[in-house]
Structures are given as structure tokens and as C-alpha cells.
C-alpha positions as MATLAB code, in Angstrom:
seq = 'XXXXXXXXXXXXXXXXXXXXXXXXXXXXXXXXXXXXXXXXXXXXXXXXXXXXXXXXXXXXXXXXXXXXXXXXXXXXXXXXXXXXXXXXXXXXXXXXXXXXXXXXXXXXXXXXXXXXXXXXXXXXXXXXXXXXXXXXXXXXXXXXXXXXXXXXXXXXXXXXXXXXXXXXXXXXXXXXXXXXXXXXXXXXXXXXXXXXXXXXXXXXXXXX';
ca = [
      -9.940   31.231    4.130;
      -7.193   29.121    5.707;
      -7.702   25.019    4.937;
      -8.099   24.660    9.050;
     -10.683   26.775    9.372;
     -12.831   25.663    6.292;
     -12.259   22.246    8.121;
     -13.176   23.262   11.611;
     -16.376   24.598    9.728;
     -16.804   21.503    7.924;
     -16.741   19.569   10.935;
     -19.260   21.857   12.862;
     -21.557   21.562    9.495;
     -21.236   17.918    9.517;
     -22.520   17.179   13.367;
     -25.385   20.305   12.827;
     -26.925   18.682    9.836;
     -26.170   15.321   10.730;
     -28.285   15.372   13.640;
     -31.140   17.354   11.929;
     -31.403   14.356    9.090;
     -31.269   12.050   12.285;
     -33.836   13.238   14.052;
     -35.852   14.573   11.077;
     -35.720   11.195    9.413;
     -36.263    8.998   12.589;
     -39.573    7.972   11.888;
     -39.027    6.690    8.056;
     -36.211    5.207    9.726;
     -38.643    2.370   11.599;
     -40.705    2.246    8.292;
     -37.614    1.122    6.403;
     -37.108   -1.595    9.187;
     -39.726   -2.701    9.144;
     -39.962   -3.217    5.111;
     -36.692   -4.795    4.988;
     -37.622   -7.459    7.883;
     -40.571   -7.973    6.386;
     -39.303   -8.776    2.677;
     -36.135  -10.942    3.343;
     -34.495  -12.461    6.066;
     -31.557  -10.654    7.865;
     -30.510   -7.648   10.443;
     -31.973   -4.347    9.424;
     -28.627   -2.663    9.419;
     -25.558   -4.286    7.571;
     -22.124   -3.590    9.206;
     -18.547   -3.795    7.533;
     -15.190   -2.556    8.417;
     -13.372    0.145    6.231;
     -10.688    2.162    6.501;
     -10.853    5.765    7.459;
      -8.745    8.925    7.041;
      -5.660    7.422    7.747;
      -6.490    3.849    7.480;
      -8.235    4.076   10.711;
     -10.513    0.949   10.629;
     -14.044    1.431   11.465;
     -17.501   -0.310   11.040;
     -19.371    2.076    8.304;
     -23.658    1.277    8.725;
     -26.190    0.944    6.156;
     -29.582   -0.401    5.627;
     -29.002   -4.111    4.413;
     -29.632   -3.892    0.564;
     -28.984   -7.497   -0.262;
     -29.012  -11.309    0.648;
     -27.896  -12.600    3.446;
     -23.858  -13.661    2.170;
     -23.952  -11.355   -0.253;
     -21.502   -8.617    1.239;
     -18.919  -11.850    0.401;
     -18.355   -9.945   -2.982;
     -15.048  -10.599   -5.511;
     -13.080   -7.406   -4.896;
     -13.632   -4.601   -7.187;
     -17.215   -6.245   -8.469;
     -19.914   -3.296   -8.821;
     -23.745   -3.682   -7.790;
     -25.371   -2.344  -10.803;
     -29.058   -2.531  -11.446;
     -31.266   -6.155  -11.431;
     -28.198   -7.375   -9.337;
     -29.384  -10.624   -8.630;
     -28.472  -10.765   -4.925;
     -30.039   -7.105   -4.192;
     -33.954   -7.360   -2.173;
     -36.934   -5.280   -3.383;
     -36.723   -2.961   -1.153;
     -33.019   -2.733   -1.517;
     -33.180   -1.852   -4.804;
     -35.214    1.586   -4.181;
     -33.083    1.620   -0.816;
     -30.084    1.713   -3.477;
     -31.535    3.831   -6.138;
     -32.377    6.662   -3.852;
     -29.086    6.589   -1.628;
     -31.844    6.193    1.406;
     -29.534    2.808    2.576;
     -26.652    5.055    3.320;
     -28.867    7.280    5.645;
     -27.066    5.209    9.007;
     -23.536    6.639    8.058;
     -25.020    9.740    9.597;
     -24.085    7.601   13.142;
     -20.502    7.162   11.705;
     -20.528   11.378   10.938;
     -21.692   12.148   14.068;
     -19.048    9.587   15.618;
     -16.581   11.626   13.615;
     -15.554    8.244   11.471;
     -17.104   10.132    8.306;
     -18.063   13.465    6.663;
     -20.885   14.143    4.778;
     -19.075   14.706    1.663;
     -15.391   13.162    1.301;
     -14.163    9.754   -1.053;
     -16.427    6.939   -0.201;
     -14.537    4.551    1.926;
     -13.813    1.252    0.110;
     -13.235   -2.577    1.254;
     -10.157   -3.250    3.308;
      -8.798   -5.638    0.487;
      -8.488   -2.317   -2.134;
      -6.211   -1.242    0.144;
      -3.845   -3.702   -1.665;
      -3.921   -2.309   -5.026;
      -3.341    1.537   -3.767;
      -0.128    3.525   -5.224;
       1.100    6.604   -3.527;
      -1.160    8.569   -5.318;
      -4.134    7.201   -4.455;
      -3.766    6.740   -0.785;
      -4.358   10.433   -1.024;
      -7.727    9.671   -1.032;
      -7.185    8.648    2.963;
      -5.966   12.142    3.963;
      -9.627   12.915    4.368;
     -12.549   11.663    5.959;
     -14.452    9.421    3.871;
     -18.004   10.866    2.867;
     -21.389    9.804    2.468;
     -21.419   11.529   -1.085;
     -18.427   12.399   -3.074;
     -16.564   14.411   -6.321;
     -16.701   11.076   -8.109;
     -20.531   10.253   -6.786;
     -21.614   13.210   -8.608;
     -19.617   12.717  -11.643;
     -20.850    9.045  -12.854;
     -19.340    7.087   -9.741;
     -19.651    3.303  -11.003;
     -20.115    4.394  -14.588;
     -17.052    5.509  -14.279;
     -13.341    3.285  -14.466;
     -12.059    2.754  -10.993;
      -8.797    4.997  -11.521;
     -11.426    7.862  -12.435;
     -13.198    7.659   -9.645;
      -9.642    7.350   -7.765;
      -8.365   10.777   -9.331;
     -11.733   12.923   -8.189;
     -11.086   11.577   -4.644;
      -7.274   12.600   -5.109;
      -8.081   16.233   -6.681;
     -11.055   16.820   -4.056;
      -8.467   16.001   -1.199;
      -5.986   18.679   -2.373;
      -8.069   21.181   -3.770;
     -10.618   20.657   -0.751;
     -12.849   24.200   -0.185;
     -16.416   24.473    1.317;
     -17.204   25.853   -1.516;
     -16.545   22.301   -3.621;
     -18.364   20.809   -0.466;
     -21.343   23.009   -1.347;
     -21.055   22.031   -4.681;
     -20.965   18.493   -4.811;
     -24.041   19.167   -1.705;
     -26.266   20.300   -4.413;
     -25.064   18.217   -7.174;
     -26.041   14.856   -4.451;
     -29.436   16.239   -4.763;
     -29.752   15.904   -8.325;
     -27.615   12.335   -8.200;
     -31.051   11.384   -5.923;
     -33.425   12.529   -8.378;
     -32.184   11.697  -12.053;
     -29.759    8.878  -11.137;
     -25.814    8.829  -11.137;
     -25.595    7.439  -15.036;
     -27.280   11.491  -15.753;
     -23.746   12.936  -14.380;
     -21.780   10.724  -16.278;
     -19.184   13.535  -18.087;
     -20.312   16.376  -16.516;
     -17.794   17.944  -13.981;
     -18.620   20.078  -11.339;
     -14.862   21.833  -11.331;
     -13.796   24.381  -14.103;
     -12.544   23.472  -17.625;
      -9.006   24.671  -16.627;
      -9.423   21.803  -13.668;
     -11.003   19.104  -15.360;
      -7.399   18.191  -16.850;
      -6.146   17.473  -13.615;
      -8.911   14.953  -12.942;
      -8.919   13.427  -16.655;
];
């Protein structure tokens, strides 16, 4: 099947199941306001520009996970678990992926897939060769090659060359893939993925 197509399909896929999470999802939605107003002051929602396919800049959403000031973070600095500056309720929020839940708004806008690289800070842009601003020839997704493959138990440039391979060897099946692989990143935890690939041995050397 031509690229075009599989991305035509993607895109119908994207605003189909989008909007059934939405509206499935809309009541746990207000629950998980409610908790996070509740337990620490702040919005609900936490805002920050990123750049797109293309560098487009747009304003990805989340649940706010953290204190107030804390998205002022040195560049390249992970949040990894008993993070000081992340809530309660952001840490299951975190653990469970349930704070990225509002980049289904950016999907449906057309700002994001459901599965593409994970769009990073602005400032990264600064440290990007050639090869990885590959990454921005795609939408960026709410899940990801490298999410299911260790994400931040992984080096940065790792992480870099699973969003470069899943850009140019892009297929739904990979999509599907790395769909049912997110499921399992949910349940056990990303550290559980950590050296196990979801591409074929003969592949794996392009990503290693």
C-alpha cells in the first residue's frame, strides 16, 4: 500500500478514535479535575509550545502533573519517579500516561497523531543534526517507537534514532504495533520494554 494512502488512513484513524476516547473518557475527565484542584494549587490543564511536523509551533495539552514553576526545567532533565516537584495525583497521572489524555484535542486539531515521535521543548531544537530533524517529517504522537522501547531509560540519541527509523520506515502496520505495545507500556511500566524491540532482528541494527 502506497505511503499516502496508509497516511490518509492514519489520519481518518486518528480523528475516529480520537473522538471515541474523548467522549468515552469525558466523565473521568471532570474527576481528574477535580483531584488535581483539589490536591495542589494551579490550572487543571498545563499548556506549552512545541514544535510540530515541520517545526510548526503549537500549544500541546496535558493534565498539570507538577508544581506550579516547575515546567521551568534545565533542558534535557528527565522526570523520573519521586521527582520532587511532581503532585500526588500527578504521579499516577504520570505512571498511567492518563495526563497525556488532552493531546487527543491537539489530534483532533490535526497538531498530533496518536502514534508519531513525542514532540520535545523548543530549546532541543538547538542541538538537532540533519538526521534527527527527521523526526519532524511526521506528526508528533501521543505514544511512540521509542515510548515502547524504554523511552527515558533509554540515552537521548536512542530515543532520537527510533523516531528517525519510524519516520522512514512508517507502515500502519508499525502503527498497530507500537498501538498494542502502548497498552502494555500502561500496564507493566516503560522500564519492562527496556531492550525489547518491536521491529525485526534484521531492523534492529538500523535503530542500534
Amino acid at each position: 500500500m502506497k505511503v499516502k494512502l496508509q497516511k490518509n488512513i492514519k489520519r481518518f484513524v486518528d480523528i475516529v478514535l480520537s473522538a471515541t476516547i474523548l467522549i468515552t473518557f469525558l466523565p473521568a475527565w471532570v474527576i481528574i479535575a477535580i483531584l488535581i484542584k483539589a490536591t495542589s494549587e494551579g490550572p487543571v490543564f498545563f499548556l506549552q509550545e512545541r514544535p510540530g511536523q515541520n517545526k510548526d509551533i503549537f500549544k500541546v495539552h496535558k493534565f498539570r502533573t507538577m508544581r506550579p514553576g516547575s515546567e521551568k526545567m534545565v533542558k534535557g532533565q528527565e522526570v523520573m519517579k519521586g521527582d520532587a516537584r511532581v503532585t500526588k495525583i500527578g504521579n499516577f497521572l504520570r505512571r498511567t500516561k492518563i495526563d497525556e489524555l488532552p493531546q487527543i484535542i491537539n489530534v483532533l486539531k490535526g497538531e498530533m497523531s496518536l502514534i508519531g515521535p513525542r514532540p520535545e521543548r523548543i530549546e532541543s531544537l538547538e542541538d538537532y543534526t540533519h538526521e534527527t530533524e527527521k523526526r519532524l517529517n511526521m506528526k508528533p504522537g501521543m505514544t511512540g517507537l521509542a515510548q515502547v522501547s524504554g523511552n527515558i531509560h533509554l540515552p537521548l540519541e536512542d530515543r532520537y534514532k527510533y523516531d528517525v527509523y519510524y519516520v522512514e520506515n512508517y507502515s500502519l502496520w508499525l502503527d498497530a504495533k507500537i498501538l498494542m505495545r502502548t497498552v502494555g507500556v500502561v500496564i507493566l511500566g516503560e522500564e519492562k520494554y527496556v531492550g525489547k524491540q518491536i521491529v525485526k532482528a534484521e531492523e534492529e541494527k538500523k535503530v542500534s
